[in-house]
Coordinates of C-alpha atoms and ligand atoms in Angstrom, one line a residue:
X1 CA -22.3 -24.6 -19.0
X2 CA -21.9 -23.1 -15.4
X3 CA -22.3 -19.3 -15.6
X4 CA -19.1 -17.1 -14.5
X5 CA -19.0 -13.9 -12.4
X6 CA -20.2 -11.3 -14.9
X7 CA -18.5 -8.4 -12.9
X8 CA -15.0 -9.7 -14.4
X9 CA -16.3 -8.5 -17.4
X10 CA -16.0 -5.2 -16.3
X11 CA -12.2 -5.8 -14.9
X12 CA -10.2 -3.2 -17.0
X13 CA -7.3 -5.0 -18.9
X14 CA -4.3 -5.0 -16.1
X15 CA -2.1 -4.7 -19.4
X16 CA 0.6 -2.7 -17.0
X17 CA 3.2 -5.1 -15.7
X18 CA 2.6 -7.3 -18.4
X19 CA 3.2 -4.5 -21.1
X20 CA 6.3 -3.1 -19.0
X21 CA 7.7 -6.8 -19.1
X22 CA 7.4 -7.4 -22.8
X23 CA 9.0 -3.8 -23.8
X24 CA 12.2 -4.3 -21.3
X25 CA 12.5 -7.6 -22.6
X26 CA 12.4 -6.8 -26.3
X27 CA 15.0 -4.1 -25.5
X28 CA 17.6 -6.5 -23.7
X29 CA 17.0 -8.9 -26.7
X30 CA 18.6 -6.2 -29.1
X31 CA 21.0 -4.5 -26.6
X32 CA 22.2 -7.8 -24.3
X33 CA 25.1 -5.9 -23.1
X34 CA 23.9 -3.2 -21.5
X35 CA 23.0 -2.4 -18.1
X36 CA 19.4 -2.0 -17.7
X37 CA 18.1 -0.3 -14.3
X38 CA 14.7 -1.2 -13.0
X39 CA 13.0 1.4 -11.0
X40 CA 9.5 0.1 -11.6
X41 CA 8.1 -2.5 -9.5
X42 CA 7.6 -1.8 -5.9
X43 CA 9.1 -4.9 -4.5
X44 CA 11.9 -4.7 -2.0
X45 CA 15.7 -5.6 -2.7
X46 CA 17.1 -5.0 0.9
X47 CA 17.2 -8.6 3.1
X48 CA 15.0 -9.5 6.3
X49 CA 16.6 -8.4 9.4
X50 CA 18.7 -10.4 11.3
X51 CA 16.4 -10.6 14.8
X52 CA 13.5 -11.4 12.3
X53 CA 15.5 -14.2 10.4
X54 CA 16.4 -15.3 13.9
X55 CA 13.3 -15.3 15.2
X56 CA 11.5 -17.2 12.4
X57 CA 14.4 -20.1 12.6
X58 CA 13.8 -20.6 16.7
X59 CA 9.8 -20.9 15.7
X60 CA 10.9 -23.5 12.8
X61 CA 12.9 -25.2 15.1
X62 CA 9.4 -25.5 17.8
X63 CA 7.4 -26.6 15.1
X64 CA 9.9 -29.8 14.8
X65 CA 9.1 -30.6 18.2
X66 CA 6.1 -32.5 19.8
X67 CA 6.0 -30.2 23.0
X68 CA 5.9 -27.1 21.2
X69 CA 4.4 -28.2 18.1
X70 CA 1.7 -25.8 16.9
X71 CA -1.0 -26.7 14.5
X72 CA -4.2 -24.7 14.0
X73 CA -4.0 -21.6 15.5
X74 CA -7.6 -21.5 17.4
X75 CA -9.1 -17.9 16.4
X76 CA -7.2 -17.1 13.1
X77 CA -7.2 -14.1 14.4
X78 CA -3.5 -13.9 15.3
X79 CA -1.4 -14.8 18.2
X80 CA -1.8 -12.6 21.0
X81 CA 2.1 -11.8 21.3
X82 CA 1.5 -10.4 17.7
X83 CA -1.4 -8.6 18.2
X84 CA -0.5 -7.2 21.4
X85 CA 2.7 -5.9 20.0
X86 CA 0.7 -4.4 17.2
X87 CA -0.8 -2.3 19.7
X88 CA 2.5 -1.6 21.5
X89 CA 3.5 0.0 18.1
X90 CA 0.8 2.2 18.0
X91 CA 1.1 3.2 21.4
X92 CA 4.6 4.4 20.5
X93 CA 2.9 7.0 18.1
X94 CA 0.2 7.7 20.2
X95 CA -2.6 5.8 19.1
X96 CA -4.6 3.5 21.6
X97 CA -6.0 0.2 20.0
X98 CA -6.4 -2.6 22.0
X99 CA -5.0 -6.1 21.2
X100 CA -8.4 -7.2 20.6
X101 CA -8.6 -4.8 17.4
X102 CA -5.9 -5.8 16.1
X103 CA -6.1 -8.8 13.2
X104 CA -2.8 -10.7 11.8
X105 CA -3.6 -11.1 7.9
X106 CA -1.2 -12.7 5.3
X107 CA -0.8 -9.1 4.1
X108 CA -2.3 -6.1 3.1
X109 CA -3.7 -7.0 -0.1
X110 CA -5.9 -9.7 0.6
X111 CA -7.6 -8.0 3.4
X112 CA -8.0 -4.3 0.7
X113 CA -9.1 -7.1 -1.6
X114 CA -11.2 -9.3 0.3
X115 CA -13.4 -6.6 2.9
X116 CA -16.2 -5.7 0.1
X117 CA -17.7 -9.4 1.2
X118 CA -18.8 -8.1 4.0
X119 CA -20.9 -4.6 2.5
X120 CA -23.9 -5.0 0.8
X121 CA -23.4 -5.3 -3.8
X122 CA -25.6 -2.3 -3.7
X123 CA -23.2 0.0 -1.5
X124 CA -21.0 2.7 -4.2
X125 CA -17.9 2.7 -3.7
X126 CA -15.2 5.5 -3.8
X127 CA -11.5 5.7 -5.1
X128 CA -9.1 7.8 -5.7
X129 CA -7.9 8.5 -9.4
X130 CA -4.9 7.2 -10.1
X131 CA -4.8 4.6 -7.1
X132 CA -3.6 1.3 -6.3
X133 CA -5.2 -1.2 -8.8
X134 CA -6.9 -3.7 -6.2
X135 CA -9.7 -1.2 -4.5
X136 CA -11.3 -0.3 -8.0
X137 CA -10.6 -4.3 -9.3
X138 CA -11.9 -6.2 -6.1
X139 CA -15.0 -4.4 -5.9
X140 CA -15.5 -4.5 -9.9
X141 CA -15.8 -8.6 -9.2
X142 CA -18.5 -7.9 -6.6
X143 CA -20.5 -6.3 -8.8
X144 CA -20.4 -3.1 -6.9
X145 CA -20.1 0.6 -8.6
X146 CA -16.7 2.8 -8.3
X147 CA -16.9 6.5 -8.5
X148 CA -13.7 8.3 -8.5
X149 CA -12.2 11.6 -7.0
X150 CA -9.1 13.2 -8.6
X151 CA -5.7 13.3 -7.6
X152 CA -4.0 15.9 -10.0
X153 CA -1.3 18.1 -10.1
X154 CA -3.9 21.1 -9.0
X155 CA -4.4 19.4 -5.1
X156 CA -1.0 18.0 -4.7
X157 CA -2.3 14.6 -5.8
X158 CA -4.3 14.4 -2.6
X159 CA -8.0 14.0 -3.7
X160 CA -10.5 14.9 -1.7
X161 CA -14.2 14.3 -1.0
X162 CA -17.3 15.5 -3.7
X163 CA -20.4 16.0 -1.6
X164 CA -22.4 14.7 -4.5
X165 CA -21.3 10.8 -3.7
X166 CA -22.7 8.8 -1.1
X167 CA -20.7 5.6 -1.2
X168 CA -20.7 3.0 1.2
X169 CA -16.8 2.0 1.2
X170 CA -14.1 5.2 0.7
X171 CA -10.8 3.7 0.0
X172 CA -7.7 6.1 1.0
X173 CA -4.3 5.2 0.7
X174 CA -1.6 7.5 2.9
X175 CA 1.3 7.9 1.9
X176 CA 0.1 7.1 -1.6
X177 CA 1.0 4.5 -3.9
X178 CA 1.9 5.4 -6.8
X179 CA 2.0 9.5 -6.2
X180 CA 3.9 9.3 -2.8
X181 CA 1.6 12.2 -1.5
X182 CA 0.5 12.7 2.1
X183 CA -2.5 13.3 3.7
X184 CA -2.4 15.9 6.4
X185 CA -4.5 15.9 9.6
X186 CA -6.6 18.7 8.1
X187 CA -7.2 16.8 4.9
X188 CA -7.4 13.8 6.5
X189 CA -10.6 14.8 9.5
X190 CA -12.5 16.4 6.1
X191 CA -12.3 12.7 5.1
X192 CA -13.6 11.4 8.5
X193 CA -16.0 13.8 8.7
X194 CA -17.4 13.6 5.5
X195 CA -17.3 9.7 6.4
X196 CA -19.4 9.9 9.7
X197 CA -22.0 12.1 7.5
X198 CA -22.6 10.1 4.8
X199 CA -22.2 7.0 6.8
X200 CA -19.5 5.3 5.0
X201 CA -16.4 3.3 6.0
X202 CA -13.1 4.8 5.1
X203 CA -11.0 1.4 4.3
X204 CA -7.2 3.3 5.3
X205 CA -4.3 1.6 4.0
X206 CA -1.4 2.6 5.9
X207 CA 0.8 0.2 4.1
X208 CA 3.8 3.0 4.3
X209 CA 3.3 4.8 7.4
X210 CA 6.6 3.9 8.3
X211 CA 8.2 5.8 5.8
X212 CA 6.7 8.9 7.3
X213 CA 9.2 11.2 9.2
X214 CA 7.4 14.5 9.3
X215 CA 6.2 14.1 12.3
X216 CA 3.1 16.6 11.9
X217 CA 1.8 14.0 8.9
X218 CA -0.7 11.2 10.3
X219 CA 0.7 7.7 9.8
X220 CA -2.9 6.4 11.4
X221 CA -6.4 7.7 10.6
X222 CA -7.3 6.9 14.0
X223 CA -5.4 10.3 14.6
X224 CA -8.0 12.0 13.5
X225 CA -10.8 12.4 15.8
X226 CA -14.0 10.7 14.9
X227 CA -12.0 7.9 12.7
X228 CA -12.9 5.0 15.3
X229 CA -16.7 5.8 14.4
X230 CA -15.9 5.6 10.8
X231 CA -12.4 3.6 9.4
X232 CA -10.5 0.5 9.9
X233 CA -7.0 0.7 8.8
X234 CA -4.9 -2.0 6.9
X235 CA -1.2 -2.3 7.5
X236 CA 1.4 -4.8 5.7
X237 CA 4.5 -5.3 7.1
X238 CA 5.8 -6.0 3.3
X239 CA 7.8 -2.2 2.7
X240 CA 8.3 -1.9 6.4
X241 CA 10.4 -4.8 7.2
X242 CA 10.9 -6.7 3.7
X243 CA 7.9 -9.0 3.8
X244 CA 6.8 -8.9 0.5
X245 CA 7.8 -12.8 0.1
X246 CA 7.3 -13.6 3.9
X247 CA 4.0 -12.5 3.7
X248 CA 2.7 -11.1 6.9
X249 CA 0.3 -7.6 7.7
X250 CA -2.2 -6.1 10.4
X251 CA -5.9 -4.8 10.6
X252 CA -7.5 -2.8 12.8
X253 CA -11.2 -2.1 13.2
X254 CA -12.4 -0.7 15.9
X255 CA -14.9 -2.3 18.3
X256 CA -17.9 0.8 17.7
X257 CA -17.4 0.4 14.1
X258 CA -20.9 -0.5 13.0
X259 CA -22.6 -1.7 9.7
X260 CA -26.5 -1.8 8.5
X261 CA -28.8 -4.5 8.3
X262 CA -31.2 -5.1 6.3
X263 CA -33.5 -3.8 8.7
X264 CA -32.0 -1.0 9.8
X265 CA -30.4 -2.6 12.8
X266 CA -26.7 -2.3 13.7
X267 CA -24.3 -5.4 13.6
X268 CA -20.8 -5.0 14.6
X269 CA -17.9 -4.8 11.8
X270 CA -15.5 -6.8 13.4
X271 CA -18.1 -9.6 14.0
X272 CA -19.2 -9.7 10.2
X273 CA -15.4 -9.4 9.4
X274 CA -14.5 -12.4 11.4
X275 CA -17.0 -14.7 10.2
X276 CA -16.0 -13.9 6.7
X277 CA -12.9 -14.8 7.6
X278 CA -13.5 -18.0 9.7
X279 CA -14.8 -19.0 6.4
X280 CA -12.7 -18.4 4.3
X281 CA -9.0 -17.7 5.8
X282 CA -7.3 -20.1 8.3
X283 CA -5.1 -17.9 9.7
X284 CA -1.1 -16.8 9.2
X285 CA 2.1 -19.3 9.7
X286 CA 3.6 -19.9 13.1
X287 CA 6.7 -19.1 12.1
X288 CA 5.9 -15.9 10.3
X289 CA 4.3 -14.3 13.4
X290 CA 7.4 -15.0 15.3
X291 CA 9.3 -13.3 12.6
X292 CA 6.4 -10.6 12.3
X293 CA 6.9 -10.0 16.3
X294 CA 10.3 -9.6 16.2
X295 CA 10.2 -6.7 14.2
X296 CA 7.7 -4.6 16.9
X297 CA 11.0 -5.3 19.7
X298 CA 13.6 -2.5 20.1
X299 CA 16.0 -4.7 18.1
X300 CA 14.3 -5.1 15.2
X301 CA 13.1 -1.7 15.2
X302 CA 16.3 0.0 14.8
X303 CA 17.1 -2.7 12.8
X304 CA 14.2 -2.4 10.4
X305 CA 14.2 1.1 10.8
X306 CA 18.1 1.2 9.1
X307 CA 16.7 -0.5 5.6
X308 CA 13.7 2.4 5.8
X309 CA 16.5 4.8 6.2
X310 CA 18.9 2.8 3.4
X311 CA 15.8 3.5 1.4
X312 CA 14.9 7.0 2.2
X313 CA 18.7 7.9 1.0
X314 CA 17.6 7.0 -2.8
X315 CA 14.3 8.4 -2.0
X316 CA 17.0 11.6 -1.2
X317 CA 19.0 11.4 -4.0
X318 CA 15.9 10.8 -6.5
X319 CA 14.1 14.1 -4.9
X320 CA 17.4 16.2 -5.1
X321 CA 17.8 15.2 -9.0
X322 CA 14.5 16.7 -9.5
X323 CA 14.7 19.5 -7.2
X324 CA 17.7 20.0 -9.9
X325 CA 16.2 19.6 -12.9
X326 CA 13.1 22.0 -12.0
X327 CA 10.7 19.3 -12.6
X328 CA 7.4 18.5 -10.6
X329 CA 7.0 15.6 -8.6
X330 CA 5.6 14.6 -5.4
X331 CA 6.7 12.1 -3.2
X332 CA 10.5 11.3 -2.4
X333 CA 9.6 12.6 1.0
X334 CA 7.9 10.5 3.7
X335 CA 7.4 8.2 0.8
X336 CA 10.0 5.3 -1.3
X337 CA 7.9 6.7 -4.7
X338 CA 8.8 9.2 -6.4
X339 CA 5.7 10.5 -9.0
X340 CA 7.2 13.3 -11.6
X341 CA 5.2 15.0 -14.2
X342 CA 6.9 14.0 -17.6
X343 CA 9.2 16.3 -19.3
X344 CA 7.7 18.3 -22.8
X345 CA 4.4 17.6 -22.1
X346 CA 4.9 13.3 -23.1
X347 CA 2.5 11.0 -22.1
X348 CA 3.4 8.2 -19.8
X349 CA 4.2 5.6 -22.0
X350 CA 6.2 8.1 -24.8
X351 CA 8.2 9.0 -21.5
X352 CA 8.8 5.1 -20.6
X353 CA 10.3 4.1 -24.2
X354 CA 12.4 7.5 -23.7
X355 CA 13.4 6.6 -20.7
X356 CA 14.2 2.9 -21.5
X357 CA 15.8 3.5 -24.8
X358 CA 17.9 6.6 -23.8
X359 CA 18.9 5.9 -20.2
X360 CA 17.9 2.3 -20.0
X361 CA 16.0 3.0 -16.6
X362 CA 12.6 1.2 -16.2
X363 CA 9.7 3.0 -14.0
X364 CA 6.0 2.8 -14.7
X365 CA 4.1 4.7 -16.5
X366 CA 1.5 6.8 -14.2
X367 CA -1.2 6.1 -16.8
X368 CA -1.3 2.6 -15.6
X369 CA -2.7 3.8 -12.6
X370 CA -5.8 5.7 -13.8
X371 CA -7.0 8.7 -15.9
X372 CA -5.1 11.0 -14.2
X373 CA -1.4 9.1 -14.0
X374 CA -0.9 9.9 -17.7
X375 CA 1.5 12.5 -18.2
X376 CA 3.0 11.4 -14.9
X377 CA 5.6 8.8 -13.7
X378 CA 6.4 6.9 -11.0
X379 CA 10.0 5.5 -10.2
X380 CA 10.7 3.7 -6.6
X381 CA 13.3 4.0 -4.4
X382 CA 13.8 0.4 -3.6
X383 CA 16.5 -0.5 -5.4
X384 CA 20.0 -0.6 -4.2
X385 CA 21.8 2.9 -3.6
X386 CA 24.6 2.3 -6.7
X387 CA 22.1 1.5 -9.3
X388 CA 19.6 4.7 -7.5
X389 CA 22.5 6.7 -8.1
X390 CA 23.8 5.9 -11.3
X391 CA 20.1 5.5 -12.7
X392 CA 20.1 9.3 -11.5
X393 CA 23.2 10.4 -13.1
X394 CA 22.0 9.1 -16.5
X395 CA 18.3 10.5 -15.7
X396 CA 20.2 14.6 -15.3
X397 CA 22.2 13.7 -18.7
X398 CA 19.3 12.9 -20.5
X399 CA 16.8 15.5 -19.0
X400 CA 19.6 18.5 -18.9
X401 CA 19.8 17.9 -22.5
Ligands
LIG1 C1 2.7 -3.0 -1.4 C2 1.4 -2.5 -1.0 C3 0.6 -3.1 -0.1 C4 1.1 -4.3 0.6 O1 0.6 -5.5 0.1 P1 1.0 -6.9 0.8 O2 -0.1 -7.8 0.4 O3 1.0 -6.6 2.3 O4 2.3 -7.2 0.3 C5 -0.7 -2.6 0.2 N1 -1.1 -1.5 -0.3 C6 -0.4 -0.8 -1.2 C7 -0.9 0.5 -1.7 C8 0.9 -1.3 -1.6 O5 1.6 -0.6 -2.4

């Protein structure tokens, strides 16, 4: 019999969702009347813009027609209207990256999941504790060894470096998913330097930048000096502009970014990046770039910008109840998650069958998101403003209690 990839034998269980499911269903099978509100997944509810909807029609409409028919796209790298728009964006912030830099993915995960290929099996890796599940689990099937730093209460959830690890890959992810905290620029150039000295790449994924307002918190690492020698950033246009089932995102690596070869020479990240993914990725749809591009034009930027708002209001609303009932959280600010410490000392899951059965609100357990989510909660602001609202009136009756 062929032999399988023995690194999925060490793949922790990803019970989460799957456990989350089966509770809220048996609930709703003995209480079908009532109004459940789900606060847990962090999909999107809002719809696409109108310039992007627009804009993916007129390129549906050139793919019916031989003159402008498109088929392969030659590099698989992206069209250059997308990538050059990219870059537009981050000039708008003040970030120079040029076109060339820039790579058009089919979203954020797959690149997170799918850059390890390029890094030697015998390169540590570091993550965050708790973290977003696909850093720890992708490298886990290469066979490679995860160390983690801790985000707890006692550092605002913003784990930083241990000199005693020198790992090959550093995932960081700013602002965080699921504890909605925010890297500074301080906390962030410890990370880049520690980077540079230990020679590591910091894998950034900036997947909510957007929601960022504070306009003294990075939304790029490569605005921290040094980051160009040391990170490549991974972007998703999924929370920003409703993409999660359009499926389009960005990556940018720098062209001095630099990886080891077996004999100690240099070889160029981006080359080693794009022959992995000549391999194995042929590229994103035609119509979904045109759709992607709309939303880097002034249109679609206010546009896209008033459903980042739309959310930001629950975000509000969520932080203010909070606020009110003394409890700690971070996130709600700069961020669409909101991560709470659970009330009476309960552990995640005690809180989420409280929370279901008493206020029939759903949000995720923080212990599904490592060692140090338990005893903490997460609950997005995604949803529509009635439900955030209401979910929020029932939360201060049953916390106030
Ligand atoms: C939602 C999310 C992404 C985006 O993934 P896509 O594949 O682009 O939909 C990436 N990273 C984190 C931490 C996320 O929460």
């Amino acid at each position: 019999m062929a032999k399988m990839n023995p690194g999925f034998l060490n793949l922790k269980k990803s019970y989460l969702f799957i456990e989350i499911g089966k509770r809220v269903r048996e609930y709703i099978a003995a209480h079908p009347d009532n109004k459940i509100i789900k606060m847990g997944i962090g999909d999107v509810t809002q719809p696409l813009a109108p310039v992007v909807v627009a804009a993916m029609k007129k390129a549906a409409d050139e793919m019916g027609v031989k003159e402008t028919f498109r088929g392969y796209e030659d590099s698989g790298k992206g069209y250059d209207f997308l990538r050059e728009a990219v870059a537009g964006y981050y000039k708008s912030f003040g970030v120079t990256v040029s076109p060339e830099e820039v790579l058009i993915s089919d979203g954020a995960k797959s690149d997170c999941g799918n850059i390890g290929d390029i890094f030697s099996e015998n390169e540590d890796v570091v993550v965050t504790d708790p973290a977003y599940p696909v850093y720890v689990d992708s490298n886990v099937m290469g066979g490679r060894t995860v160390h983690y730093v801790n985000s707890t209460e006692d550092n605002g959830f913003a784990a930083m470096p241990d000199e005693s690890m020198k790992p090959g890959l550093i995932y960081l992810c700013s602002p965080n998913n699921p504890t909605g905290s925010v890297y500074t620029k301080e906390q962030l150039k410890v990370w880049v330097d520690y980077a540079i000295k230990n020679k590591s790449v910091i894998i950034f994924d900036a997947a909510y930048e957007a929601f960022i307002s504070d306009e003294t918190l990075p939304r790029s690492i490569f605005q921290i000096e040094g980051a160009r020698k040391c990170a490549i950033e991974i972007c998703s246009l999924s929370k920003t502009a409703g993409f999660t089932g359009t499926r389009c995102g960005y990556t940018v690596i720098p062209e001095e970014l630099m990886l080891e070869t077996p004999t100690g020479e240099e070889i160029s990240f981006m080359q080693l990046w794009c022959r992995r993914q000549g391999s194995k990725f042929n590229g994103v749809s035609y119509p979904v770039q045109r759709a992607a591009e709309a939303v880097f034009t002034e249109e679609g930027y206010k546009q896209t910008r008033a459903t980042i708002a739309y959310y930001m209001q629950n975000a509000k609303v969520m932080s203010e109840t909070f606020d009110e009932l003394g409890i700690k959280y971070t996130g709600g600010k700069n961020s669409p998650y909101i991560w709470f410490k659970c009330p009476d000392g309960m552990d995640s899951w005690t809180f989420f069958d409280k929370l279901l059965n008493e206020a029939e609100v759903v949000g995720t357990p923080g212990a599904g998101f490592g060692k140090n989510g338990d005893g903490w909660f997460r609950l997005t602001a995604f949803g529509t403003h009635e439900n955030t609202v209401e979910a929020m009136q029932r939360v201060k009756k049953l916390l106030s209690k």
